[in-house]
Coordinates of C-alpha atoms and ligand atoms in Angstrom, one line a residue:
C5 CA 238.2 156.2 184.5
A6 CA 241.9 156.7 184.0
N7 CA 242.2 153.0 183.8
L8 CA 239.7 152.8 180.9
T9 CA 241.5 155.5 179.0
R10 CA 244.8 153.6 179.3
R11 CA 243.1 150.5 177.8
T12 CA 242.1 152.0 174.6
P13 CA 244.7 151.8 171.8
Q14 CA 247.3 154.5 171.4
V15 CA 246.1 155.7 168.0
S16 CA 242.6 156.4 168.9
E17 CA 243.7 158.2 172.1
T18 CA 245.8 160.8 170.3
Q19 CA 243.5 161.0 167.4
H20 CA 240.4 161.6 169.5
R21 CA 241.7 163.5 172.5
N22 CA 240.3 166.8 171.2
D23 CA 237.3 165.3 169.5
F24 CA 234.6 165.8 172.0
S25 CA 231.9 164.0 169.9
Y26 CA 233.9 160.8 169.9
V27 CA 232.6 158.3 172.4
G28 CA 234.9 155.4 171.7
I29 CA 232.5 152.6 171.1
D30 CA 234.8 151.2 168.4
A31 CA 237.4 150.6 171.1
I32 CA 235.3 147.7 172.3
L33 CA 236.9 145.6 169.5
E34 CA 240.3 146.2 171.0
Q35 CA 239.0 145.2 174.5
M36 CA 237.5 142.0 173.1
R37 CA 240.6 141.2 171.2
R38 CA 242.8 141.6 174.4
K39 CA 240.4 139.4 176.4
A40 CA 240.2 136.7 173.7
M41 CA 244.0 136.7 173.4
K42 CA 244.3 136.2 177.2
Q43 CA 241.7 133.4 177.3
G44 CA 242.6 131.7 174.1
F45 CA 240.2 129.5 172.2
E46 CA 238.9 126.0 172.7
L47 CA 237.4 123.7 170.1
N48 CA 236.3 120.1 170.8
V49 CA 236.0 118.0 167.6
M50 CA 234.8 114.4 167.5
V51 CA 235.7 112.0 164.7
V52 CA 233.4 109.1 163.9
G53 CA 233.7 106.4 161.3
Q54 CA 234.7 102.8 160.7
S55 CA 238.3 101.7 161.5
G56 CA 240.8 102.3 158.8
L57 CA 239.0 105.2 157.2
G58 CA 241.9 107.5 158.2
K59 CA 240.4 109.3 161.2
S60 CA 243.6 109.3 163.2
T61 CA 245.6 110.3 160.2
L62 CA 243.3 113.2 159.3
M63 CA 243.5 114.6 162.9
N64 CA 247.3 114.4 162.8
T65 CA 247.1 116.2 159.4
L66 CA 245.0 118.9 161.1
F67 CA 247.5 119.3 163.9
K68 CA 250.5 119.2 161.6
S69 CA 249.1 121.4 158.8
K70 CA 249.9 125.1 158.7
V71 CA 249.9 125.7 162.4
S72 CA 252.7 125.4 164.8
R73 CA 252.0 123.1 167.7
K74 CA 253.1 122.1 171.1
S75 CA 251.6 119.2 172.9
V76 CA 250.2 119.7 176.4
Q77 CA 248.5 117.6 178.9
P78 CA 245.0 119.1 179.6
N79 CA 244.6 119.8 183.3
P80 CA 242.6 117.0 185.0
E81 CA 239.6 119.2 185.7
E82 CA 239.1 120.0 182.1
R83 CA 239.9 116.6 180.7
I84 CA 237.0 115.0 178.9
P85 CA 235.7 112.0 180.8
K86 CA 237.0 108.8 179.1
T87 CA 235.2 105.7 178.4
I88 CA 236.7 102.4 177.2
E89 CA 235.9 103.2 173.6
I90 CA 236.0 107.0 173.4
K91 CA 239.3 108.8 174.0
S92 CA 240.4 112.3 173.6
I93 CA 243.6 114.2 173.1
S94 CA 244.3 117.9 173.3
H95 CA 246.9 120.0 171.6
D96 CA 247.8 123.6 172.2
I97 CA 248.2 125.3 168.9
E98 CA 249.7 128.8 168.7
E99 CA 249.8 131.1 165.8
K100 CA 250.7 134.8 165.9
G101 CA 250.4 134.9 169.6
V102 CA 246.9 133.4 169.6
R103 CA 246.4 130.3 171.6
M104 CA 244.0 127.6 170.8
K105 CA 243.3 124.3 172.5
L106 CA 242.1 121.8 170.0
T107 CA 240.7 118.6 171.5
V108 CA 240.0 115.6 169.3
I109 CA 237.6 112.9 170.6
D110 CA 238.3 109.7 168.8
T111 CA 235.7 106.9 168.7
P112 CA 237.5 103.8 167.6
G113 CA 235.4 100.8 166.6
F114 CA 232.3 102.6 165.4
G115 CA 230.4 100.4 162.9
D116 CA 232.9 97.6 163.1
Q117 CA 230.5 95.0 164.4
I118 CA 228.5 92.6 162.3
N119 CA 225.3 94.0 163.7
N120 CA 225.7 97.8 163.8
E121 CA 222.1 98.5 164.7
N122 CA 222.5 100.7 167.8
C123 CA 226.1 101.7 167.4
W124 CA 225.2 105.4 167.5
Q125 CA 224.1 105.0 171.1
P126 CA 227.3 105.3 173.0
I127 CA 228.2 108.3 170.9
M128 CA 224.9 110.0 171.6
K129 CA 225.4 109.2 175.3
F130 CA 228.9 110.7 175.3
I131 CA 227.6 113.9 173.8
N132 CA 224.7 114.2 176.2
D133 CA 227.0 113.4 179.1
Q134 CA 229.1 116.4 178.2
Y135 CA 225.9 118.6 178.1
E136 CA 224.9 117.2 181.5
A137 CA 228.3 117.9 183.0
Y138 CA 228.1 121.5 181.7
L139 CA 224.5 121.9 183.0
Q140 CA 225.5 120.6 186.5
E141 CA 228.3 123.2 186.6
E142 CA 225.9 125.9 185.4
I143 CA 223.2 125.4 188.0
H144 CA 225.6 125.5 191.0
I145 CA 225.0 128.4 193.3
N146 CA 228.8 129.1 193.3
R147 CA 229.6 128.8 189.6
K148 CA 233.1 128.7 188.3
K149 CA 234.1 131.8 186.5
R150 CA 234.7 129.7 183.5
I151 CA 232.8 126.5 183.2
P152 CA 235.1 123.8 181.8
D153 CA 233.6 123.1 178.3
S154 CA 233.9 119.5 177.2
R155 CA 230.8 119.8 175.0
V156 CA 231.4 118.3 171.5
H157 CA 231.3 121.3 169.2
C158 CA 231.5 119.4 166.0
C159 CA 231.4 115.8 164.8
I160 CA 233.3 114.9 161.6
Y161 CA 231.6 111.8 160.1
F162 CA 233.7 109.7 157.8
I163 CA 231.9 108.2 154.8
P164 CA 233.7 105.3 153.2
P165 CA 234.7 106.1 149.6
T166 CA 232.5 103.5 147.9
G167 CA 231.2 105.8 145.2
H168 CA 227.8 104.2 145.6
C169 CA 225.5 105.7 148.1
L170 CA 225.2 106.2 151.9
R171 CA 224.8 103.0 153.8
P172 CA 221.8 102.6 156.2
L173 CA 224.3 103.0 159.0
D174 CA 225.5 106.4 157.7
V175 CA 221.9 107.6 157.4
E176 CA 220.9 106.3 160.8
F177 CA 223.9 107.9 162.5
M178 CA 223.6 111.3 160.9
R179 CA 219.8 111.4 161.1
R180 CA 219.9 111.0 164.9
L181 CA 223.1 112.8 165.7
S182 CA 222.5 115.9 163.6
K183 CA 219.8 116.8 166.1
V184 CA 222.2 117.0 169.0
V185 CA 225.5 118.1 167.5
N186 CA 226.9 119.8 164.4
I187 CA 227.8 117.1 161.9
V188 CA 230.3 117.7 159.2
P189 CA 230.4 114.8 156.8
V190 CA 233.5 114.0 154.8
I191 CA 234.4 111.4 152.2
A192 CA 237.4 109.6 153.6
K193 CA 240.4 108.6 151.5
A194 CA 239.2 110.6 148.6
D195 CA 242.4 109.8 146.6
T196 CA 240.8 106.4 145.9
L197 CA 238.1 108.0 143.7
T198 CA 238.6 109.5 140.2
L199 CA 237.5 113.2 139.9
E200 CA 234.4 112.1 138.2
E201 CA 233.5 109.5 140.7
R202 CA 234.2 112.0 143.5
D203 CA 231.8 114.6 142.1
D204 CA 229.1 112.1 141.4
F205 CA 229.4 110.6 144.9
K206 CA 229.3 114.1 146.5
Q207 CA 226.1 114.9 144.6
T208 CA 224.5 111.5 145.5
I209 CA 225.3 112.1 149.2
R210 CA 223.9 115.6 149.1
E211 CA 220.7 114.3 147.6
E212 CA 220.4 111.5 150.1
L213 CA 221.0 113.8 153.0
R214 CA 218.2 116.0 151.7
A215 CA 215.8 113.0 151.0
N216 CA 216.4 111.8 154.6
G217 CA 215.9 115.2 156.1
I218 CA 219.4 115.3 157.6
D219 CA 220.6 118.8 158.4
V220 CA 224.3 118.9 158.6
Y221 CA 226.5 121.9 159.5
P222 CA 226.1 124.7 158.4
Q223 CA 222.3 124.2 159.0
K224 CA 220.1 126.4 156.7
E225 CA 217.7 127.2 159.5
F226 CA 220.4 128.9 161.6
D227 CA 221.6 131.3 158.9
E228 CA 221.2 134.7 160.5
D229 CA 221.1 136.9 157.5
A230 CA 221.5 137.1 153.7
D231 CA 225.3 137.4 154.2
D232 CA 225.4 134.1 156.2
R233 CA 223.2 132.5 153.6
M234 CA 225.4 133.4 150.7
I235 CA 228.6 132.2 152.4
N236 CA 227.0 129.0 153.8
D237 CA 225.2 128.2 150.6
K238 CA 228.6 127.9 148.9
I239 CA 229.7 125.5 151.7
R240 CA 226.5 123.5 151.4
E241 CA 227.1 123.0 147.7
M242 CA 230.5 121.5 148.5
I243 CA 229.6 119.2 151.3
P244 CA 230.7 116.5 151.9
F245 CA 234.4 117.5 151.7
A246 CA 236.5 114.9 149.9
V247 CA 239.5 114.7 152.1
V248 CA 242.9 113.0 152.0
G249 CA 245.0 112.8 155.1
S250 CA 248.7 112.3 155.8
D251 CA 251.2 113.1 158.5
Q252 CA 254.2 112.5 156.2
E253 CA 256.2 115.4 155.0
Y254 CA 257.8 115.5 151.5
Q255 CA 259.9 117.9 149.6
V256 CA 258.1 119.1 146.4
N257 CA 259.8 121.8 144.3
G258 CA 261.9 122.8 147.3
K259 CA 258.9 123.2 149.6
R260 CA 258.0 120.9 152.5
I261 CA 254.5 119.6 152.1
L262 CA 252.2 117.1 153.8
G263 CA 251.4 114.5 151.3
R264 CA 250.9 110.9 150.2
K265 CA 253.6 109.6 147.8
T266 CA 252.4 107.2 145.2
K267 CA 253.9 105.6 142.1
W268 CA 252.4 108.2 139.9
G269 CA 253.0 111.3 142.0
T270 CA 252.6 113.0 145.3
I271 CA 249.2 114.0 146.6
E272 CA 249.5 117.3 148.5
V273 CA 246.8 117.2 151.2
E274 CA 246.8 121.0 151.7
N275 CA 246.6 121.8 148.0
I276 CA 243.0 122.5 147.0
A277 CA 243.7 121.3 143.5
H278 CA 244.3 117.9 145.0
C279 CA 241.7 117.4 147.7
E280 CA 239.4 119.4 150.0
F281 CA 241.2 119.0 153.3
A282 CA 242.1 122.7 153.3
Y283 CA 238.4 123.6 153.0
L284 CA 237.6 121.4 156.0
R285 CA 240.4 123.0 158.1
D286 CA 239.3 126.5 157.1
L287 CA 235.7 125.8 158.0
L288 CA 236.7 124.4 161.4
I289 CA 239.2 127.0 162.3
R290 CA 239.5 129.9 160.0
T291 CA 236.0 130.8 159.1
H292 CA 233.4 129.1 161.2
M293 CA 234.9 128.2 164.6
Q294 CA 233.0 130.8 166.5
N295 CA 229.8 129.9 164.8
I296 CA 230.2 126.2 165.4
K297 CA 230.6 127.0 169.1
D298 CA 227.7 129.4 169.1
I299 CA 225.3 126.8 167.5
T300 CA 226.5 124.3 170.1
G301 CA 225.8 126.6 173.0
S302 CA 222.7 128.3 171.8
I303 CA 220.9 125.5 169.9
H304 CA 222.1 122.0 170.8
Y305 CA 223.0 122.6 174.4
E306 CA 220.0 124.9 175.0
T307 CA 217.7 122.2 173.6
Y308 CA 219.2 119.7 176.0
R309 CA 219.0 122.2 178.9
V310 CA 215.4 123.1 178.2
R311 CA 214.3 119.5 178.0
R312 CA 216.2 118.5 181.1
L313 CA 214.7 121.3 183.2
N314 CA 211.2 120.8 181.8
E315 CA 211.4 117.1 182.4
S316 CA 212.3 117.4 186.0
N317 CA 209.4 119.9 186.2
G318 CA 210.9 122.1 188.9
H319 CA 212.4 119.2 190.8
F320 CA 215.8 119.1 189.2
S321 CA 217.7 115.9 189.9
P322 CA 221.3 116.6 190.6
H323 CA 222.2 113.0 189.8
P324 CA 222.4 112.7 186.0
S325 CA 222.7 108.9 186.2
D326 CA 219.3 108.7 188.0
H327 CA 217.7 110.7 185.3
P328 CA 216.3 109.3 182.1
A329 CA 217.2 112.3 180.0
A330 CA 220.9 111.6 180.5
Q331 CA 220.6 108.1 179.2
P332 CA 220.0 107.1 175.6
K333 CA 216.8 105.2 175.3
A334 CA 217.2 101.6 174.4
N335 CA 214.6 101.8 171.7
G336 CA 215.8 105.2 170.4
Q337 CA 212.5 106.9 171.3
H338 CA 212.3 109.9 173.6
E339 CA 209.7 110.3 176.2
E340 CA 206.7 112.6 176.0
Q341 CA 207.0 115.8 177.8
P342 CA 204.8 116.5 180.8
G343 CA 202.6 119.4 179.8
G344 CA 204.0 122.0 177.3
A345 CA 206.1 124.2 179.7
A346 CA 207.2 127.6 178.4
Q347 CA 210.4 127.6 176.3
P348 CA 212.9 130.2 177.3
N349 CA 214.6 130.1 173.9
G350 CA 212.5 130.4 170.7
V351 CA 215.0 128.9 168.4
A352 CA 215.9 126.1 170.6
A353 CA 212.3 125.3 171.1
Q354 CA 211.8 125.2 167.3
H355 CA 214.8 123.0 167.0
E356 CA 213.4 120.7 169.7
A357 CA 210.2 120.4 167.8
R358 CA 212.2 118.5 165.2
S359 CA 212.7 115.9 168.0
H360 CA 215.8 116.0 170.1
E361 CA 216.7 112.5 171.1
M362 CA 218.4 111.7 174.3
Ligands
GDP21 N1 244.8 106.3 150.5 C1 244.7 106.8 151.7 N2 245.1 106.2 152.8 C2 244.9 106.8 154.0 C3 244.4 108.1 154.1 N3 244.3 108.5 155.4 C4 244.9 107.4 156.1 N4 245.2 106.4 155.2 C5 245.8 105.1 155.6 O1 244.8 104.3 156.1 C6 245.2 103.5 157.1 C7 244.4 103.7 158.4 O2 244.4 105.0 158.8 P1 244.0 105.5 160.3 O3 244.3 106.9 160.4 O4 244.7 104.6 161.3 O5 242.5 105.1 160.3 P2 241.5 105.1 161.6 O6 241.3 103.7 162.0 O7 240.2 105.6 161.0 O8 242.0 106.0 162.6 C8 246.7 103.9 157.4 O9 247.5 103.0 156.7 C9 246.8 105.3 156.7 O10 248.1 105.5 156.3 C10 244.0 108.8 152.9 O11 243.5 109.9 152.9 N5 244.1 108.1 151.7
MG22 MG1 242.4 105.6 164.7

């Protein structure tokens, strides 16, 4: 008990010592803050798009933009399993004493083939493999206190700045992947479009997403209340963010900025008057990081987990590679479920009804 008292902040202690009606529930915030500070935060972001659209540059922009950074090697246990095509790097970012491990999963070569019909498959497989790894850890009798989380929390999809419309490849990728992961579409290299072209293109993309039933992050159906709806509606009106990336620093009016120097001036990537990179960064880190992780855990992962456990129908296979659910289907179809087993999570079940492809 003495221990508990010591943990509550000084102010409330002195203030409330003689106030017998004060229970101290508000001190939970301080307890949570201390725990969060100790643990730090983790976010796994995947970038997908054709070569040369500026994926690597944008991620460097994210690391270099207004956060101090120091590079670390992730410990081997937590490192995301690598494949030939998909690679990941982690950075420890620290700001005002709060630590964050930002992992970027790069997928070079997506859509670079002449025939790109099934190029979403390895990415889908990678995402499901991370869910599977998490599930295997979770069902151990002796679970780790903290399960290493390599699940992809968010996938940034780079749309080429054509100014026309989405390509079939873009539609196919987002349609399938939006059911298993949070998708944040961006218009790459937006400095190649005039302001008018940019606004038209954004509008066209929003209409096409709607017409194709593609639900990108923040998904309307997961808004929890009117407050959420109001904030997220504003974001939904802005999507896709028209971004510009750069890891070059320049001096502008005595300030060091990240920018792209051209013959007619310098584009400041963090200046919202120039492009929407700052909105993307704020969404990922400042305003929606926790929500992005919550949706991953309580919707996308949960849908996977329910399906996996239902599929094995009580005989859970500990070998993911032997199991069809862990593998993407060659024809992109998912198998019928044996009997409608009870769903432990209502929302996940609803989401699953929209077809969760493996
Ligand atoms: N105009 C313009 N060029 C960019 C932008 N971002 C990156 N680039 C350039 O595009 C080229 C390819 O970038 P890179 O990040 O390697 O693309 P990736 O293959 O998708 O990783 C490089 O020369 C970058 O300097 C941008 O926002 N605007
Ligand atoms: Mg690259």
